[in-house]
Amino acid sequence: MTEPFDFADELGPAKIIHLHEPRVGLRAILVVDNVATGPSIGGLRMASDVSLDECVRLARAMTLKNAAAGLPHGGGKSVIFGDPGMPQDQKERLLRTMASALRQEEDYIFGPDMGTNEQCMAWVLDEIGRAVGLPRELGGIPLDEIGATGWGVTHAAEIAAQHCDLALDGARIVVQGFGAVGKHAARFLTQRGAILVAASDSRGAIHDDGGLDVSALIKIKDEGGSVIDHGSGQKLDRDAVIDIDCEIWIPAARPDVINNENVTKLRTRMVIAGANIPSTPGAERYLHEHGVICVPDFIANAGGVICAAMEYQGATETAAMASIEEKIRRNTETVLDRARDHNVLPREAATALATERVQRAMRSRRHGLFSAAPGFI
Ligand code: NAD
């Protein structure tokens, strides 16, 4: 059995709150990991099988991601037990109850994640006045619609390409998971001259060495189809994208898709992580030792949370995109330089960079992990 302080280390978590309200069937958890750099931002995940362990790990990932991106926000995460496809009125009741129960937890700003969306954030905002990832009419910047994360992935790829003297113009890319992140990464990279040679989704994959039509694929996906509905190219099983020859391989779907069993099959010069934890630690080490540059997830896919933080400050969409570009280019550069100079994995360099930022912020705090109460002297 997990003991309450099993998760505790020098960075957090600062608070774990379990919520239970039988009248509406609410079971939820909030983990505020560390707020030394500011109030935490992290998504609310809704699924039947969420867990405390998952919530703690995701909250820490947000601490590192937000610190690495230089945002004035710490890391937190919340989960709610339930089927995200439940009737809307029931979902609204649960979310409003949860938000209301956490009204005083000003160290946590709700955002969307798996199982929640802009509408859910609108309910939270209405209830407690604190949420990001809002609908446009409530001041939100629709990050999946504009491709905020794919935009950041593109800049990470551009910097990584410079590190291995690769021109983006003519570079072949493979996108595993042609969804909100993957399709926009493909769109922005092909605008820079790269060629999309393969793309996959949950139903299969499509491959054409001559290049796939990205706009046509996006249209098919937006209309509810699959990449395999694309008229040209060779249809493949969804996992067959692993060994397609390319320069840039972009995982943008599930965790652990590059693992010890299949890592030797990859034929690429770089892996730019659009998805969260797409490679196992062993696979990432193997790639590093074989000269493949891996830009870690919390550096490459921070575009979404940078956009959310900008939205919270009331910034425009243009300013948010400019900030994503600036931060992700600078961070990718720093991480790859440090990895090369210290002969460590980019992930190790990125973790050290983020941890140092959090620890520096903690030193200027009276309570380390916690923020002082407003008006404290
Ligand atoms: P999404 O649901 O829009 O897209 C995921 C795509 O992957 C879909 O096209 C789906 O069909 C496909 N897919 C699912 N299983 C697959 C498989 N086994 N093989 C190939 N394709 C598969 O989701 P998204 O928002 O694009 O998120 C993708 C990943 O990026 C997730 O890991 C998410 O946590 C991460 N991420 C997303 C954002 C964001 O801004 N949306 C930000 C940071 C990280």
GROMACS .gro file of C-alpha atoms and ligand atoms in nm:
model
  421
    1MET     CA    1   0.000   0.000   0.000
    2THR     CA    2   0.119   0.351  -0.079
    3GLU     CA    3   0.205   0.557   0.228
    4PRO     CA    4   0.117   0.929   0.220
    5PHE     CA    5   0.479   1.046   0.194
    6ASP     CA    6   0.607   0.778  -0.044
    7PHE     CA    7   0.615   1.035  -0.324
    8ALA     CA    8   0.790   1.311  -0.130
    9ASP     CA    9   1.129   1.437  -0.242
   10GLU     CA   10   1.310   1.772  -0.234
   11LEU     CA   11   1.081   1.927  -0.499
   12GLY     CA   12   0.741   1.811  -0.382
   13PRO     CA   13   0.460   1.733  -0.393
   14ALA     CA   14   0.357   2.024  -0.175
   15LYS     CA   15  -0.005   1.912  -0.143
   16ILE     CA   16  -0.222   1.615  -0.226
   17ILE     CA   17  -0.596   1.663  -0.189
   18HIS     CA   18  -0.853   1.386  -0.222
   19LEU     CA   19  -1.206   1.497  -0.297
   20HIS     CA   20  -1.513   1.288  -0.228
   21GLU     CA   21  -1.873   1.403  -0.266
   22PRO     CA   22  -2.111   1.105  -0.271
   23ARG     CA   23  -2.416   1.314  -0.361
   24VAL     CA   24  -2.285   1.366  -0.716
   25GLY     CA   25  -2.046   1.068  -0.724
   26LEU     CA   26  -1.734   1.286  -0.724
   27ARG     CA   27  -1.399   1.116  -0.667
   28ALA     CA   28  -1.105   1.332  -0.762
   29ILE     CA   29  -0.748   1.415  -0.668
   30LEU     CA   30  -0.545   1.733  -0.689
   31VAL     CA   31  -0.166   1.722  -0.667
   32VAL     CA   32   0.011   2.055  -0.636
   33ASP     CA   33   0.371   1.956  -0.687
   34ASN     CA   34   0.571   2.277  -0.653
   35VAL     CA   35   0.473   2.643  -0.673
   36ALA     CA   36   0.810   2.810  -0.613
   37THR     CA   37   0.795   2.962  -0.963
   38GLY     CA   38   0.429   3.066  -0.934
   39PRO     CA   39   0.078   2.918  -0.916
   40SER     CA   40   0.072   2.579  -1.079
   41ILE     CA   41  -0.083   2.512  -1.419
   42GLY     CA   42  -0.172   2.157  -1.517
   43GLY     CA   43  -0.451   1.975  -1.689
   44LEU     CA   44  -0.753   1.803  -1.541
   45ARG     CA   45  -0.759   1.444  -1.669
   46MET     CA   46  -1.085   1.249  -1.666
   47ALA     CA   47  -1.082   0.871  -1.705
   48SER     CA   48  -1.222   0.569  -1.525
   49ASP     CA   49  -0.876   0.433  -1.447
   50VAL     CA   50  -0.682   0.741  -1.331
   51SER     CA   51  -0.476   0.700  -1.016
   52LEU     CA   52  -0.291   0.891  -0.748
   53ASP     CA   53   0.038   0.760  -0.883
   54GLU     CA   54  -0.039   0.889  -1.233
   55CYS     CA   55  -0.148   1.225  -1.095
   56VAL     CA   56   0.171   1.265  -0.892
   57ARG     CA   57   0.394   1.177  -1.192
   58LEU     CA   58   0.206   1.412  -1.423
   59ALA     CA   59   0.222   1.695  -1.168
   60ARG     CA   60   0.602   1.658  -1.148
   61ALA     CA   61   0.623   1.652  -1.527
   62MET     CA   62   0.439   1.986  -1.526
   63THR     CA   63   0.679   2.132  -1.266
   64LEU     CA   64   0.970   2.047  -1.495
   65LYS     CA   65   0.794   2.149  -1.817
   66ASN     CA   66   0.683   2.488  -1.683
   67ALA     CA   67   1.023   2.559  -1.526
   68ALA     CA   68   1.208   2.454  -1.841
   69ALA     CA   69   0.986   2.686  -2.045
   70GLY     CA   70   1.067   2.970  -1.803
   71LEU     CA   71   0.699   3.023  -1.718
   72PRO     CA   72   0.594   3.198  -1.395
   73HIS     CA   73   0.405   2.880  -1.304
   74GLY     CA   74   0.471   2.572  -1.099
   75GLY     CA   75   0.345   2.222  -1.166
   76GLY     CA   76   0.018   2.062  -1.065
   77LYS     CA   77  -0.229   1.814  -1.201
   78SER     CA   78  -0.576   1.692  -1.117
   79VAL     CA   79  -0.767   1.379  -1.203
   80ILE     CA   80  -1.132   1.291  -1.180
   81PHE     CA   81  -1.258   0.934  -1.183
   82GLY     CA   82  -1.527   0.875  -1.447
   83ASP     CA   83  -1.606   0.801  -1.808
   84PRO     CA   84  -1.539   1.121  -2.006
   85GLY     CA   85  -1.819   1.022  -2.244
   86MET     CA   86  -2.086   1.043  -1.969
   87PRO     CA   87  -2.394   1.262  -2.033
   88GLN     CA   88  -2.300   1.631  -2.046
   89ASP     CA   89  -2.524   1.737  -1.756
   90GLN     CA   90  -2.366   1.476  -1.529
   91LYS     CA   91  -2.016   1.578  -1.637
   92GLU     CA   92  -2.096   1.944  -1.578
   93ARG     CA   93  -2.223   1.865  -1.226
   94LEU     CA   94  -1.907   1.672  -1.141
   95LEU     CA   95  -1.674   1.940  -1.274
   96ARG     CA   96  -1.858   2.223  -1.106
   97THR     CA   97  -1.854   2.035  -0.774
   98MET     CA   98  -1.483   1.963  -0.807
   99ALA     CA   99  -1.401   2.323  -0.900
  100SER     CA  100  -1.611   2.453  -0.614
  101ALA     CA  101  -1.436   2.225  -0.365
  102LEU     CA  102  -1.102   2.363  -0.482
  103ARG     CA  103  -1.210   2.728  -0.485
  104GLN     CA  104  -0.955   2.822  -0.218
  105GLU     CA  105  -0.666   2.632  -0.380
  106GLU     CA  106  -0.531   2.936  -0.557
  107ASP     CA  107  -0.200   2.757  -0.614
  108TYR     CA  108  -0.369   2.553  -0.886
  109ILE     CA  109  -0.503   2.675  -1.221
  110PHE     CA  110  -0.717   2.422  -1.408
  111GLY     CA  111  -0.640   2.337  -1.770
  112PRO     CA  112  -0.776   2.078  -2.015
  113ASP     CA  113  -0.622   1.732  -2.059
  114MET     CA  114  -0.741   1.389  -2.173
  115GLY     CA  115  -1.116   1.364  -2.118
  116THR     CA  116  -1.173   1.738  -2.065
  117ASN     CA  117  -1.196   2.026  -2.311
  118GLU     CA  118  -1.266   2.398  -2.354
  119GLN     CA  119  -1.629   2.355  -2.247
  120CYS     CA  120  -1.517   2.190  -1.921
  121MET     CA  121  -1.282   2.482  -1.856
  122ALA     CA  122  -1.568   2.725  -1.920
  123TRP     CA  123  -1.767   2.556  -1.639
  124VAL     CA  124  -1.465   2.574  -1.406
  125LEU     CA  125  -1.412   2.942  -1.489
  126ASP     CA  126  -1.777   3.016  -1.426
  127GLU     CA  127  -1.757   2.838  -1.091
  128ILE     CA  128  -1.429   2.976  -0.949
  129GLY     CA  129  -1.285   3.226  -1.202
  130ARG     CA  130  -0.960   3.031  -1.253
  131ALA     CA  131  -0.895   2.820  -1.566
  132VAL     CA  132  -0.697   2.819  -1.891
  133GLY     CA  133  -0.767   2.649  -2.222
  134LEU     CA  134  -1.095   2.841  -2.250
  135PRO     CA  135  -1.325   2.881  -2.549
  136ARG     CA  136  -1.238   3.178  -2.772
  137GLU     CA  137  -1.549   3.374  -2.662
  138LEU     CA  138  -1.422   3.365  -2.302
  139GLY     CA  139  -1.077   3.497  -2.393
  140GLY     CA  140  -0.927   3.159  -2.477
  141ILE     CA  141  -0.667   3.083  -2.742
  142PRO     CA  142  -0.776   2.756  -2.910
  143LEU     CA  143  -0.435   2.589  -2.894
  144ASP     CA  144  -0.522   2.269  -3.081
  145GLU     CA  145  -0.695   2.461  -3.357
  146ILE     CA  146  -0.397   2.691  -3.414
  147GLY     CA  147  -0.142   2.413  -3.361
  148ALA     CA  148   0.047   2.563  -3.066
  149THR     CA  149   0.222   2.238  -2.972
  150GLY     CA  150   0.301   2.145  -3.334
  151TRP     CA  151   0.449   2.493  -3.378
  152GLY     CA  152   0.683   2.432  -3.085
  153VAL     CA  153   0.776   2.085  -3.214
  154THR     CA  154   0.868   2.248  -3.545
  155HIS     CA  155   1.108   2.490  -3.378
  156ALA     CA  156   1.264   2.213  -3.169
  157ALA     CA  157   1.319   2.019  -3.493
  158GLU     CA  158   1.472   2.320  -3.665
  159ILE     CA  159   1.726   2.373  -3.385
  160ALA     CA  160   1.804   2.000  -3.361
  161ALA     CA  161   1.859   1.994  -3.738
  162GLN     CA  162   2.114   2.274  -3.706
  163HIS     CA  163   2.294   2.065  -3.444
  164CYS     CA  164   2.351   1.784  -3.691
  165ASP     CA  165   2.404   2.002  -4.002
  166LEU     CA  166   2.078   1.894  -4.155
  167ALA     CA  167   1.875   2.123  -4.380
  168LEU     CA  168   1.501   2.116  -4.313
  169ASP     CA  169   1.448   2.181  -4.683
  170GLY     CA  170   1.418   1.831  -4.828
  171ALA     CA  171   1.432   1.653  -4.489
  172ARG     CA  172   1.198   1.353  -4.475
  173ILE     CA  173   0.961   1.336  -4.179
  174VAL     CA  174   0.747   1.060  -4.033
  175VAL     CA  175   0.460   1.148  -3.798
  176GLN     CA  176   0.329   0.877  -3.569
  177GLY     CA  177  -0.018   0.994  -3.459
  178PHE     CA  178  -0.165   1.244  -3.705
  179GLY     CA  179  -0.379   1.427  -3.447
  180ALA     CA  180  -0.381   1.776  -3.294
  181VAL     CA  181  -0.005   1.779  -3.239
  182GLY     CA  182   0.113   1.564  -3.530
  183LYS     CA  183  -0.084   1.724  -3.812
  184HIS     CA  184   0.025   2.078  -3.725
  185ALA     CA  185   0.389   1.972  -3.685
  186ALA     CA  186   0.364   1.820  -4.035
  187ARG     CA  187   0.200   2.136  -4.169
  188PHE     CA  188   0.462   2.377  -4.027
  189LEU     CA  189   0.759   2.155  -4.117
  190THR     CA  190   0.646   2.102  -4.476
  191GLN     CA  191   0.602   2.480  -4.505
  192ARG     CA  192   0.978   2.489  -4.437
  193GLY     CA  193   1.052   2.246  -4.719
  194ALA     CA  194   1.043   1.915  -4.531
  195ILE     CA  195   0.866   1.621  -4.695
  196LEU     CA  196   0.610   1.411  -4.506
  197VAL     CA  197   0.685   1.053  -4.616
  198ALA     CA  198   0.462   0.867  -4.370
  199ALA     CA  199   0.187   0.932  -4.118
  200SER     CA  200  -0.016   0.705  -3.894
  201ASP     CA  201  -0.322   0.715  -3.673
  202SER     CA  202  -0.505   0.457  -3.464
  203ARG     CA  203  -0.644   0.289  -3.779
  204GLY     CA  204  -0.329   0.251  -3.989
  205ALA     CA  205  -0.050   0.427  -4.173
  206ILE     CA  206   0.020   0.574  -4.515
  207HIS     CA  207   0.361   0.591  -4.682
  208ASP     CA  208   0.492   0.764  -4.992
  209ASP     CA  209   0.861   0.841  -5.043
  210GLY     CA  210   0.760   1.105  -5.298
  211GLY     CA  211   0.577   1.299  -5.024
  212LEU     CA  212   0.221   1.300  -4.893
  213ASP     CA  213  -0.022   1.589  -4.940
  214VAL     CA  214  -0.043   1.735  -4.587
  215SER     CA  215  -0.344   1.961  -4.653
  216ALA     CA  216  -0.539   1.670  -4.799
  217LEU     CA  217  -0.453   1.454  -4.496
  218ILE     CA  218  -0.557   1.726  -4.253
  219LYS     CA  219  -0.889   1.766  -4.436
  220ILE     CA  220  -0.953   1.391  -4.415
  221LYS     CA  221  -0.875   1.387  -4.042
  222ASP     CA  222  -1.085   1.698  -3.971
  223GLU     CA  223  -1.379   1.527  -4.141
  224GLY     CA  224  -1.342   1.228  -3.912
  225GLY     CA  225  -1.150   1.001  -4.152
  226SER     CA  226  -0.819   0.822  -4.121
  227VAL     CA  227  -0.483   0.878  -4.291
  228ILE     CA  228  -0.546   0.547  -4.471
  229ASP     CA  229  -0.833   0.714  -4.659
  230HIS     CA  230  -0.575   0.921  -4.848
  231GLY     CA  231  -0.601   0.839  -5.217
  232SER     CA  232  -0.234   0.788  -5.295
  233GLY     CA  233   0.060   0.617  -5.123
  234GLN     CA  234   0.095   0.273  -4.976
  235LYS     CA  235  -0.131   0.168  -4.688
  236LEU     CA  236   0.045   0.001  -4.397
  237ASP     CA  237  -0.030  -0.126  -4.048
  238ARG     CA  238  -0.016   0.157  -3.798
  239ASP     CA  239   0.304   0.031  -3.632
  240ALA     CA  240   0.489  -0.004  -3.962
  241VAL     CA  241   0.603   0.360  -3.948
  242ILE     CA  242   0.877   0.259  -3.704
  243ASP     CA  243   1.134   0.162  -3.970
  244ILE     CA  244   1.057   0.404  -4.249
  245ASP     CA  245   1.373   0.582  -4.358
  246CYS     CA  246   1.362   0.950  -4.263
  247GLU     CA  247   1.558   1.232  -4.103
  248ILE     CA  248   1.295   1.340  -3.846
  249TRP     CA  249   1.067   1.096  -3.663
  250ILE     CA  250   0.789   1.259  -3.462
  251PRO     CA  251   0.598   1.053  -3.205
  252ALA     CA  252   0.267   1.231  -3.144
  253ALA     CA  253   0.037   0.966  -3.000
  254ARG     CA  254   0.084   0.722  -2.713
  255PRO     CA  255   0.348   0.667  -2.442
  256ASP     CA  256   0.632   0.416  -2.485
  257VAL     CA  257   0.592   0.371  -2.862
  258ILE     CA  258   0.971   0.357  -2.895
  259ASN     CA  259   1.081   0.080  -2.666
  260ASN     CA  260   1.350  -0.182  -2.616
  261GLU     CA  261   1.181  -0.420  -2.861
  262ASN     CA  262   1.160  -0.186  -3.160
  263VAL     CA  263   1.423   0.085  -3.109
  264THR     CA  264   1.681  -0.090  -3.329
  265LYS     CA  265   1.441  -0.061  -3.623
  266LEU     CA  266   1.432   0.320  -3.627
  267ARG     CA  267   1.612   0.475  -3.924
  268THR     CA  268   1.620   0.844  -3.847
  269ARG     CA  269   1.863   1.115  -3.740
  270MET     CA  270   1.640   1.272  -3.479
  271VAL     CA  271   1.332   1.205  -3.269
  272ILE     CA  272   1.136   1.513  -3.168
  273ALA     CA  273   0.887   1.419  -2.896
  274GLY     CA  274   0.541   1.563  -2.962
  275ALA     CA  275   0.376   1.306  -2.734
  276ASN     CA  276   0.441   1.273  -2.362
  277ILE     CA  277   0.690   0.997  -2.264
  278PRO     CA  278   0.694   0.840  -2.613
  279SER     CA  279   1.020   0.649  -2.550
  280THR     CA  280   1.127   0.422  -2.269
  281PRO     CA  281   1.446   0.530  -2.088
  282GLY     CA  282   1.640   0.234  -2.232
  283ALA     CA  283   1.532   0.315  -2.588
  284GLU     CA  284   1.627   0.680  -2.546
  285ARG     CA  285   1.973   0.581  -2.424
  286TYR     CA  286   2.016   0.342  -2.717
  287LEU     CA  287   1.929   0.620  -2.964
  288HIS     CA  288   2.168   0.862  -2.796
  289GLU     CA  289   2.451   0.609  -2.811
  290HIS     CA  290   2.379   0.560  -3.182
  291GLY     CA  291   2.397   0.929  -3.263
  292VAL     CA  292   2.024   0.998  -3.291
  293ILE     CA  293   1.928   1.332  -3.135
  294CYS     CA  294   1.622   1.300  -2.907
  295VAL     CA  295   1.462   1.627  -2.799
  296PRO     CA  296   1.271   1.534  -2.483
  297ASP     CA  297   0.896   1.575  -2.455
  298PHE     CA  298   0.889   1.845  -2.188
  299ILE     CA  299   1.114   2.065  -2.401
  300ALA     CA  300   0.968   1.994  -2.748
  301ASN     CA  301   0.596   1.978  -2.663
  302ALA     CA  302   0.576   2.274  -2.422
  303GLY     CA  303   0.394   2.484  -2.684
  304GLY     CA  304   0.055   2.397  -2.539
  305VAL     CA  305   0.129   2.509  -2.185
  306ILE     CA  306   0.319   2.819  -2.302
  307CYS     CA  307   0.006   2.911  -2.499
  308ALA     CA  308  -0.211   2.846  -2.191
  309ALA     CA  309   0.014   3.063  -1.970
  310MET     CA  310  -0.001   3.343  -2.227
  311GLU     CA  311  -0.380   3.311  -2.238
  312TYR     CA  312  -0.388   3.346  -1.858
  313GLN     CA  313  -0.197   3.674  -1.892
  314GLY     CA  314  -0.449   3.795  -2.151
  315ALA     CA  315  -0.204   3.780  -2.444
  316THR     CA  316  -0.308   3.760  -2.808
  317GLU     CA  317  -0.269   3.453  -3.028
  318THR     CA  318   0.016   3.620  -3.220
  319ALA     CA  319   0.205   3.696  -2.899
  320ALA     CA  320   0.152   3.338  -2.778
  321MET     CA  321   0.296   3.190  -3.098
  322ALA     CA  322   0.595   3.427  -3.081
  323SER     CA  323   0.659   3.326  -2.721
  324ILE     CA  324   0.644   2.954  -2.807
  325GLU     CA  325   0.895   3.007  -3.087
  326GLU     CA  326   1.136   3.204  -2.871
  327LYS     CA  327   1.122   2.978  -2.566
  328ILE     CA  328   1.139   2.644  -2.744
  329ARG     CA  329   1.423   2.750  -2.974
  330ARG     CA  330   1.627   2.879  -2.680
  331ASN     CA  331   1.557   2.576  -2.459
  332THR     CA  332   1.630   2.321  -2.730
  333GLU     CA  333   1.958   2.497  -2.805
  334THR     CA  334   2.057   2.508  -2.437
  335VAL     CA  335   1.964   2.145  -2.376
  336LEU     CA  336   2.146   2.012  -2.682
  337ASP     CA  337   2.455   2.222  -2.604
  338ARG     CA  338   2.461   2.099  -2.245
  339ALA     CA  339   2.406   1.739  -2.351
  340ARG     CA  340   2.699   1.763  -2.592
  341ASP     CA  341   2.932   1.952  -2.353
  342HIS     CA  342   2.865   1.722  -2.055
  343ASN     CA  343   2.824   1.406  -2.259
  344VAL     CA  344   2.481   1.328  -2.113
  345LEU     CA  345   2.143   1.249  -2.267
  346PRO     CA  346   1.936   1.554  -2.370
  347ARG     CA  347   1.673   1.438  -2.120
  348GLU     CA  348   1.929   1.444  -1.839
  349ALA     CA  349   2.045   1.790  -1.946
  350ALA     CA  350   1.682   1.911  -1.963
  351THR     CA  351   1.593   1.768  -1.622
  352ALA     CA  352   1.900   1.931  -1.466
  353LEU     CA  353   1.816   2.265  -1.629
  354ALA     CA  354   1.455   2.259  -1.506
  355THR     CA  355   1.545   2.134  -1.158
  356GLU     CA  356   1.805   2.409  -1.115
  357ARG     CA  357   1.545   2.670  -1.210
  358VAL     CA  358   1.297   2.534  -0.955
  359GLN     CA  359   1.562   2.511  -0.683
  360ARG     CA  360   1.677   2.870  -0.749
  361ALA     CA  361   1.317   2.986  -0.717
  362MET     CA  362   1.274   2.782  -0.399
  363ARG     CA  363   1.572   2.955  -0.238
  364SER     CA  364   1.395   3.291  -0.264
  365ARG     CA  365   1.082   3.151  -0.097
  366ARG     CA  366   1.029   3.160   0.276
  367HIS     CA  367   0.862   2.818   0.267
  368GLY     CA  368   1.043   2.655  -0.023
  369LEU     CA  369   0.761   2.460  -0.187
  370PHE     CA  370   0.476   2.683  -0.075
  371SER     CA  371   0.401   3.043  -0.156
  372ALA     CA  372   0.354   3.282   0.135
  373ALA     CA  373   0.001   3.397   0.206
  374PRO     CA  374  -0.103   3.718   0.028
  375GLY     CA  375  -0.010   4.017   0.243
  376PHE     CA  376   0.253   3.821   0.437
  377ILE     CA  377   0.531   4.043   0.575
  378NAD     P1  378  -0.511   1.365  -3.051
  378NAD     O1  379  -0.610   1.272  -2.992
  378NAD     O2  380  -0.559   1.488  -3.120
  378NAD     O3  381  -0.423   1.286  -3.160
  378NAD     C1  382  -0.364   1.163  -3.136
  378NAD     C2  383  -0.354   1.089  -3.269
  378NAD     O4  384  -0.283   0.968  -3.249
  378NAD     C3  385  -0.489   1.050  -3.330
  378NAD     O5  386  -0.487   1.076  -3.470
  378NAD     C4  387  -0.498   0.900  -3.304
  378NAD     O6  388  -0.573   0.831  -3.404
  378NAD     C5  389  -0.352   0.862  -3.312
  378NAD     N1  390  -0.317   0.737  -3.245
  378NAD     C6  391  -0.368   0.684  -3.130
  378NAD     N2  392  -0.306   0.568  -3.103
  378NAD     C7  393  -0.216   0.548  -3.202
  378NAD     C8  394  -0.122   0.447  -3.229
  378NAD     N3  395  -0.108   0.344  -3.149
  378NAD     N4  396  -0.045   0.459  -3.342
  378NAD     C9  397  -0.057   0.564  -3.422
  378NAD     N5  398  -0.143   0.664  -3.400
  378NAD    C10  399  -0.222   0.655  -3.291
  378NAD     O7  400  -0.407   1.397  -2.935
  378NAD     P2  401  -0.301   1.516  -2.930
  378NAD     O8  402  -0.360   1.630  -2.857
  378NAD     O9  403  -0.243   1.537  -3.065
  378NAD    O10  404  -0.193   1.453  -2.832
  378NAD    C11  405  -0.099   1.358  -2.879
  378NAD    C12  406   0.010   1.342  -2.774
  378NAD    O11  407   0.073   1.467  -2.751
  378NAD    C13  408  -0.036   1.294  -2.636
  378NAD    O12  409   0.069   1.218  -2.580
  378NAD    C14  410  -0.051   1.423  -2.559
  378NAD    O13  411  -0.040   1.400  -2.419
  378NAD    C15  412   0.067   1.500  -2.611
  378NAD     N6  413   0.058   1.645  -2.597
  378NAD    C16  414  -0.043   1.713  -2.652
  378NAD    C17  415  -0.046   1.852  -2.640
  378NAD    C18  416  -0.152   1.934  -2.707
  378NAD    O14  417  -0.136   2.056  -2.708
  378NAD     N7  418  -0.255   1.877  -2.765
  378NAD    C19  419   0.054   1.919  -2.568
  378NAD    C20  420   0.157   1.844  -2.512
  378NAD    C21  421   0.159   1.706  -2.528
   0.00000   0.00000   0.00000
